[in-house]
PDB file of C-alpha atoms in Angstrom:
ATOM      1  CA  UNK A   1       0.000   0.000   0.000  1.00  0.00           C
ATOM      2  CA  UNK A   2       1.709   3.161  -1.073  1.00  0.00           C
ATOM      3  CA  UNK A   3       0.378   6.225   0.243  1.00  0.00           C
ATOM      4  CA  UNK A   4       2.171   9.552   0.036  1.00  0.00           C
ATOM      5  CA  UNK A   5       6.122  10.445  -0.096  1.00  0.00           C
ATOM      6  CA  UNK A   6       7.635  11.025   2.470  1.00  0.00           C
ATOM      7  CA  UNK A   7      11.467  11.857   4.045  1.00  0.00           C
ATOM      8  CA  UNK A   8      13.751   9.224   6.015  1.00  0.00           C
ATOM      9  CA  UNK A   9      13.965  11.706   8.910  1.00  0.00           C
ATOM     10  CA  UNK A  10       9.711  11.803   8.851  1.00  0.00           C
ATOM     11  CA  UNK A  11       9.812   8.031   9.081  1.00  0.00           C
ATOM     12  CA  UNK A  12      12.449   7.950  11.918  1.00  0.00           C
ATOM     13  CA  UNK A  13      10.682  10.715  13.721  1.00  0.00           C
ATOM     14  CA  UNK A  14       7.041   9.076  13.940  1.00  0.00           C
ATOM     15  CA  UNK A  15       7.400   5.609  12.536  1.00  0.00           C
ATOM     16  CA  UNK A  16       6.132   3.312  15.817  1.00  0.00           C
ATOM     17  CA  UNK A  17       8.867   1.017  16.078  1.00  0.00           C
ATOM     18  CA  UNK A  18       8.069  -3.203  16.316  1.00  0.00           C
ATOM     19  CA  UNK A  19       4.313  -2.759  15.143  1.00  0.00           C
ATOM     20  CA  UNK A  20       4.811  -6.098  13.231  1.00  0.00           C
ATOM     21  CA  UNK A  21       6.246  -8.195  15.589  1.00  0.00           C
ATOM     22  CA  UNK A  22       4.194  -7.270  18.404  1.00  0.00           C
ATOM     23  CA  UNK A  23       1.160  -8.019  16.243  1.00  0.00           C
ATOM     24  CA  UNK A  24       3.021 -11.332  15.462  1.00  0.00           C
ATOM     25  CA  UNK A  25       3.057 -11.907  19.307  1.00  0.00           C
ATOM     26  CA  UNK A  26      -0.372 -11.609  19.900  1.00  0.00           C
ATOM     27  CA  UNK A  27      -1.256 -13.664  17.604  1.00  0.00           C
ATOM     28  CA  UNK A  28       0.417 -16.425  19.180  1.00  0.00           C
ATOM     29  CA  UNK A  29      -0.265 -15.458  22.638  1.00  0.00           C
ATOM     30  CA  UNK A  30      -4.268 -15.877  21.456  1.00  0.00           C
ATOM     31  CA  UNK A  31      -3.607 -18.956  19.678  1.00  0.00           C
ATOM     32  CA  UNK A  32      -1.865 -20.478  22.271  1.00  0.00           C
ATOM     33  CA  UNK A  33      -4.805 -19.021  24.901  1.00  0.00           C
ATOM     34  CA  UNK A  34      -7.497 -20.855  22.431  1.00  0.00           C
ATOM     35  CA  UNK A  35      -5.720 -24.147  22.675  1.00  0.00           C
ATOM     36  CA  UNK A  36      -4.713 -24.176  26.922  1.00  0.00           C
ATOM     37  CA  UNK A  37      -7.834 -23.003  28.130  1.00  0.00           C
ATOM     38  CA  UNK A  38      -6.528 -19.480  29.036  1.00  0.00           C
ATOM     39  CA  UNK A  39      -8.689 -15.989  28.533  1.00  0.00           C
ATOM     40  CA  UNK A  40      -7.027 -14.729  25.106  1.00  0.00           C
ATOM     41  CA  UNK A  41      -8.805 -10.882  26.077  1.00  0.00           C
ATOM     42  CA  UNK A  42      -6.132 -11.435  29.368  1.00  0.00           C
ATOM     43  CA  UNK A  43      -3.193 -12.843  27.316  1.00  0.00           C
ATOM     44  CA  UNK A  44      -3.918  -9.688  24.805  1.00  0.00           C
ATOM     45  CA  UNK A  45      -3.783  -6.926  27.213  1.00  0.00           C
ATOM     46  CA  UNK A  46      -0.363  -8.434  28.447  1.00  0.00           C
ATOM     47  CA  UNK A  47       1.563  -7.978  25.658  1.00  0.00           C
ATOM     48  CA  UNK A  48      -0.096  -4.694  24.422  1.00  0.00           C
ATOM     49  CA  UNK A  49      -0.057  -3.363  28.277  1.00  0.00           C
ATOM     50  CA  UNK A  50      -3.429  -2.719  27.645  1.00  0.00           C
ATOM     51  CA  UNK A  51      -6.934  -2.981  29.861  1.00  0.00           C
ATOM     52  CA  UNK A  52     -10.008  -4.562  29.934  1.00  0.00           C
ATOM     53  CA  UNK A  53     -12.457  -1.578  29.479  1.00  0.00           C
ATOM     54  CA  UNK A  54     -15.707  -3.642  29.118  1.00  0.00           C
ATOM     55  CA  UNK A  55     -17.298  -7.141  28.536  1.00  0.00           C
ATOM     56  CA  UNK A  56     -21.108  -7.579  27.690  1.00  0.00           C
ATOM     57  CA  UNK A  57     -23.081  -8.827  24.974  1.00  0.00           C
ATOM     58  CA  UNK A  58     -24.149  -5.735  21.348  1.00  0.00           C
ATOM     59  CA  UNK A  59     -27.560  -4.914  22.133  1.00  0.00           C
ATOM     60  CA  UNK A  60     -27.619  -2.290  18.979  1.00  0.00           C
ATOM     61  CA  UNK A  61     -25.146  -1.600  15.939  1.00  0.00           C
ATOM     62  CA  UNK A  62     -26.365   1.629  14.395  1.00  0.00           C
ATOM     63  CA  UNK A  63     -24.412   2.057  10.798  1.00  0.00           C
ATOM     64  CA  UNK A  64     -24.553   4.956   8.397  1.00  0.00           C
ATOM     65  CA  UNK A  65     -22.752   5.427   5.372  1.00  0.00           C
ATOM     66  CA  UNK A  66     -21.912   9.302   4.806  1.00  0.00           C
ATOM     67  CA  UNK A  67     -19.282  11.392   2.862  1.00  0.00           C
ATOM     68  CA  UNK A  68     -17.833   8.099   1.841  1.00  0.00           C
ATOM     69  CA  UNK A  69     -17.293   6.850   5.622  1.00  0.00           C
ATOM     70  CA  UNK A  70     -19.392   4.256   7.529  1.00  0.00           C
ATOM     71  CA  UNK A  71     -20.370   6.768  10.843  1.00  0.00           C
ATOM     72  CA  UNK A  72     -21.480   4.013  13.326  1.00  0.00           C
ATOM     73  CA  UNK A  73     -22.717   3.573  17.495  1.00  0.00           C
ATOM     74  CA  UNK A  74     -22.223   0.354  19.142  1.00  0.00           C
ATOM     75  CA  UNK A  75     -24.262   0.037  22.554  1.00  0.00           C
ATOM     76  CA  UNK A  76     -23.061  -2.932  24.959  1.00  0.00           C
ATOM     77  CA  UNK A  77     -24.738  -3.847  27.737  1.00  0.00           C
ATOM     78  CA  UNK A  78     -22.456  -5.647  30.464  1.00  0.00           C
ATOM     79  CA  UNK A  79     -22.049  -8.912  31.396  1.00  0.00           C
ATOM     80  CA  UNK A  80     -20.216 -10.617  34.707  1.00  0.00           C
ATOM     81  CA  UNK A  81     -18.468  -7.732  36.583  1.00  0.00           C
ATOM     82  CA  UNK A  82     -19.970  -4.817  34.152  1.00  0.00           C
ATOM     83  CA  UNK A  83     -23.531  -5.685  34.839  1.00  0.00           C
ATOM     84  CA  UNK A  84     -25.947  -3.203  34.751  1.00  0.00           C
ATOM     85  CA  UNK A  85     -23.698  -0.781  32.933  1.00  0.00           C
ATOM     86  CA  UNK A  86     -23.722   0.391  30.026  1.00  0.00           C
ATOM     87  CA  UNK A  87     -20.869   0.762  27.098  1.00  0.00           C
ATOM     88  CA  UNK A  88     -20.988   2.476  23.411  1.00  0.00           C
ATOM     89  CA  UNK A  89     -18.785   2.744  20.699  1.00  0.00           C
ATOM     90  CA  UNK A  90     -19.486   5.872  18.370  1.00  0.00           C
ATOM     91  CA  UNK A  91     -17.072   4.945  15.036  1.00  0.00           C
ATOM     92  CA  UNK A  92     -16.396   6.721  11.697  1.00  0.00           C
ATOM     93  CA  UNK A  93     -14.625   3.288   9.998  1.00  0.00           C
ATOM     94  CA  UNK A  94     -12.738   2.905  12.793  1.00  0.00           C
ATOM     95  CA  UNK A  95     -13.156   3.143  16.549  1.00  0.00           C
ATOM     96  CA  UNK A  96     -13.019   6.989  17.797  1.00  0.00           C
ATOM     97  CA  UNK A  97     -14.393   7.210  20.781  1.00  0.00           C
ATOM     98  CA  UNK A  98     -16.521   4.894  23.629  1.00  0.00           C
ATOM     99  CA  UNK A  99     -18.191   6.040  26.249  1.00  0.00           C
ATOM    100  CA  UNK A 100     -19.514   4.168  29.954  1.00  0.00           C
ATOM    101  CA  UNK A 101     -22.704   5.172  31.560  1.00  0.00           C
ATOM    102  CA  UNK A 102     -22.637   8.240  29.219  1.00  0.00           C
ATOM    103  CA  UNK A 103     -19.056   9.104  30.699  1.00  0.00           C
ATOM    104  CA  UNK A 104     -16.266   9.253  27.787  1.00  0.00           C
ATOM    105  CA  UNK A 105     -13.677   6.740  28.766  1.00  0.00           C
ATOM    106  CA  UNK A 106     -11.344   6.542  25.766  1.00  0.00           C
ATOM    107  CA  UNK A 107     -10.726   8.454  22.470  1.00  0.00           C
ATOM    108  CA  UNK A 108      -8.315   8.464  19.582  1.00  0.00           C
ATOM    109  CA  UNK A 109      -5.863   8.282  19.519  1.00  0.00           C
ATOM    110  CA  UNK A 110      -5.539   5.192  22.036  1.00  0.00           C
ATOM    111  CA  UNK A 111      -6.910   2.590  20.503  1.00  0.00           C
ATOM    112  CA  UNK A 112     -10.393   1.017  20.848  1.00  0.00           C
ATOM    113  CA  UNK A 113     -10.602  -2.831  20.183  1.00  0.00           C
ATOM    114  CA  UNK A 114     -13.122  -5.613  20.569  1.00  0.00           C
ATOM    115  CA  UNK A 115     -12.673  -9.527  20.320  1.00  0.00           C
ATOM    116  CA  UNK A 116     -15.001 -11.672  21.124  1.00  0.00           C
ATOM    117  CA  UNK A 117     -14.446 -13.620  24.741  1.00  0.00           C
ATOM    118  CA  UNK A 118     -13.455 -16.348  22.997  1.00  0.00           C
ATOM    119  CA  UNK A 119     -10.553 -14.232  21.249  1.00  0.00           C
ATOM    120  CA  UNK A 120     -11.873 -14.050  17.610  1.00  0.00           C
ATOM    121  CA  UNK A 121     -10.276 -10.022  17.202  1.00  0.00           C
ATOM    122  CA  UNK A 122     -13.623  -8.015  15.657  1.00  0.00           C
ATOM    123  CA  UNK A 123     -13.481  -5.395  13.398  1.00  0.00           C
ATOM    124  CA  UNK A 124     -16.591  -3.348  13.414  1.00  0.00           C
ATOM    125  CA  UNK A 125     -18.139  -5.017  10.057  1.00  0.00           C
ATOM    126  CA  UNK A 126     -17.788  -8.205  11.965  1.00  0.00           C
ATOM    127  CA  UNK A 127     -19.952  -7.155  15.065  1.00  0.00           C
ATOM    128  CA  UNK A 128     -23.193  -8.622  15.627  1.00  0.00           C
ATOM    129  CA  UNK A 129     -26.247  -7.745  17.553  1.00  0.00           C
ATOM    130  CA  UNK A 130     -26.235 -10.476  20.603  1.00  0.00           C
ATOM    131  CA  UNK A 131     -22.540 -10.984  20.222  1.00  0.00           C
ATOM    132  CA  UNK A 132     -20.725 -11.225  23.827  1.00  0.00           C
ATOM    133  CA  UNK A 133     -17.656  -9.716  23.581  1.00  0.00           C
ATOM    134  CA  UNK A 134     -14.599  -7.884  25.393  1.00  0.00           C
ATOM    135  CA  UNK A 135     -13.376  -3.859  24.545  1.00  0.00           C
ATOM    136  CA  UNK A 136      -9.714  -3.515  25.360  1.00  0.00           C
ATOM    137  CA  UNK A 137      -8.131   0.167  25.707  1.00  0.00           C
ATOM    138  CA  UNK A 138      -4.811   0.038  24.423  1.00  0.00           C
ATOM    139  CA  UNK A 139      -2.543   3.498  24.806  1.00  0.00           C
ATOM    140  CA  UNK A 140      -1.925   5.357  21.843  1.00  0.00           C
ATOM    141  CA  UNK A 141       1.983   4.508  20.654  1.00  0.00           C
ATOM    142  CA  UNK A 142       4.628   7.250  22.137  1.00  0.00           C
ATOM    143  CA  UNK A 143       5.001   9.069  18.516  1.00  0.00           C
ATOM    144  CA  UNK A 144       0.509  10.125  18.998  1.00  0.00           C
ATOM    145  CA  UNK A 145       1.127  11.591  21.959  1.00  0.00           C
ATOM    146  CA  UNK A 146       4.553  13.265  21.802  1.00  0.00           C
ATOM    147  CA  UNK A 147       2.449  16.367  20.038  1.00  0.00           C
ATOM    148  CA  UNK A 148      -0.562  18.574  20.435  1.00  0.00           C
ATOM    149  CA  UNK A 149      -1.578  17.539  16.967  1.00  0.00           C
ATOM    150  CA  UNK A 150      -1.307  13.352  17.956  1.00  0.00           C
ATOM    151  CA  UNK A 151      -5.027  14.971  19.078  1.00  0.00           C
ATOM    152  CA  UNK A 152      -5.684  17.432  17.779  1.00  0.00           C
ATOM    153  CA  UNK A 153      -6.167  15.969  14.218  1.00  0.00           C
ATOM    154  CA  UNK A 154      -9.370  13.662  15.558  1.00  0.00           C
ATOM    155  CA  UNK A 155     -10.938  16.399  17.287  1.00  0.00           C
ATOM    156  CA  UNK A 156     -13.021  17.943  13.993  1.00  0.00           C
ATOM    157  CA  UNK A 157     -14.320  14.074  14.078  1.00  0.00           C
ATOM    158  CA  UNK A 158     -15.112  13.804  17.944  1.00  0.00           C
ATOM    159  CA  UNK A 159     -16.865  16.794  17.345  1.00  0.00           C
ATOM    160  CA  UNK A 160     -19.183  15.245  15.057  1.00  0.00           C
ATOM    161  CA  UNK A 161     -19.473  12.222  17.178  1.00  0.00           C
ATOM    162  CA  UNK A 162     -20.703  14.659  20.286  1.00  0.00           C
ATOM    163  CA  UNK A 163     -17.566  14.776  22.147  1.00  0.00           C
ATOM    164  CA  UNK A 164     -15.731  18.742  22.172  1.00  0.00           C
ATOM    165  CA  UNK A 165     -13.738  18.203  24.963  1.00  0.00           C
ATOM    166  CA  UNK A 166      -9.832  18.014  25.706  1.00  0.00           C
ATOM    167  CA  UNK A 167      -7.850  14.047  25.622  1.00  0.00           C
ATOM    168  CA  UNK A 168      -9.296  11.840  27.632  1.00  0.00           C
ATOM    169  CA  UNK A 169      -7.387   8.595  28.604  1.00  0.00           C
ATOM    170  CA  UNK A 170      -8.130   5.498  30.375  1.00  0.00           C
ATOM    171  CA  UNK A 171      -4.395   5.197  31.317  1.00  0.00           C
TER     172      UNK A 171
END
């Protein structure tokens, strides 16, 4: 996938180092979950340092296709220790924002990921209504939040998506 040019001292300034292998490790780590017995969500927030921001099962998936992205609001309602609560995930393609109990809890640009609790990882065309699954939180690499503008360049979007305050993180 080619993109747009860019220098050697862009690339060594922002470039987030080990991406690959670390994805390479948690693939393993879930494999190797699947086949022992062991909770994969767990085994995932090890390696990424990571936490377990909600489990439950998709009560609603709200899509909308709109200047050529897919605007979307995923509402969870807990399961085990999150019961009675209340978790949703507002998206434009990709994760941007959830909120608990109406309370933002994480925004761009950490990272906002689901798998189901049996450790399939879920991308948000993959979710279905009834689905029980986990949300992990996983803090945005060093290079996001080294500037300003590692938020500032979602905010026009959180905006949109009902949220005009400052960075909120869940770590």
């Amino acid at each position: 996938l080619v993109t747009w040019i860019v220098n050697i001292a862009t690339i060594k300034k922002y470039l987030v180092v080990n991406s690959v292998s670390k994805a390479e490790r948690i693939g393993k780590a879930v494999r190797e979950a699947r086949t022992s017995g062991k909770d994969a969500v767990k085994e995932v927030i090890t390696i990424t340092g990571g936490k377990e921001l909600f489990r439950g099962k998709i009560q609603k998936i709200e899509m909308r296709t709109a200047e050529g992205f897919d605007f979307g609001k995923t509402t969870i309602e807990g399961i085990a220790d999150y019961k009675g609560k209340t978790f949703v995930i507002d998206s434009k393609n990709e994760n941007m924002i959830a909120w608990q109990d109406e309370k933002p809890v994480i925004m761009v640009p950490d990272l906002i990921t689901m798998m189901t609790t049996g450790g399939e990882p879920l991308s948000n065309a993959d979710t279905k209504e009834g689905m029980e699954i986990a949300v992990i939180g996983i803090h945005a690499p060093e290079p996001w939040l080294r500037t300003p503008d590692g938020f500032n360049c979602w905010k026009h979007i959180l905006i949109k998506l009902g949220y005009k305050g400052s960075y909120i993180s869940s770590f």
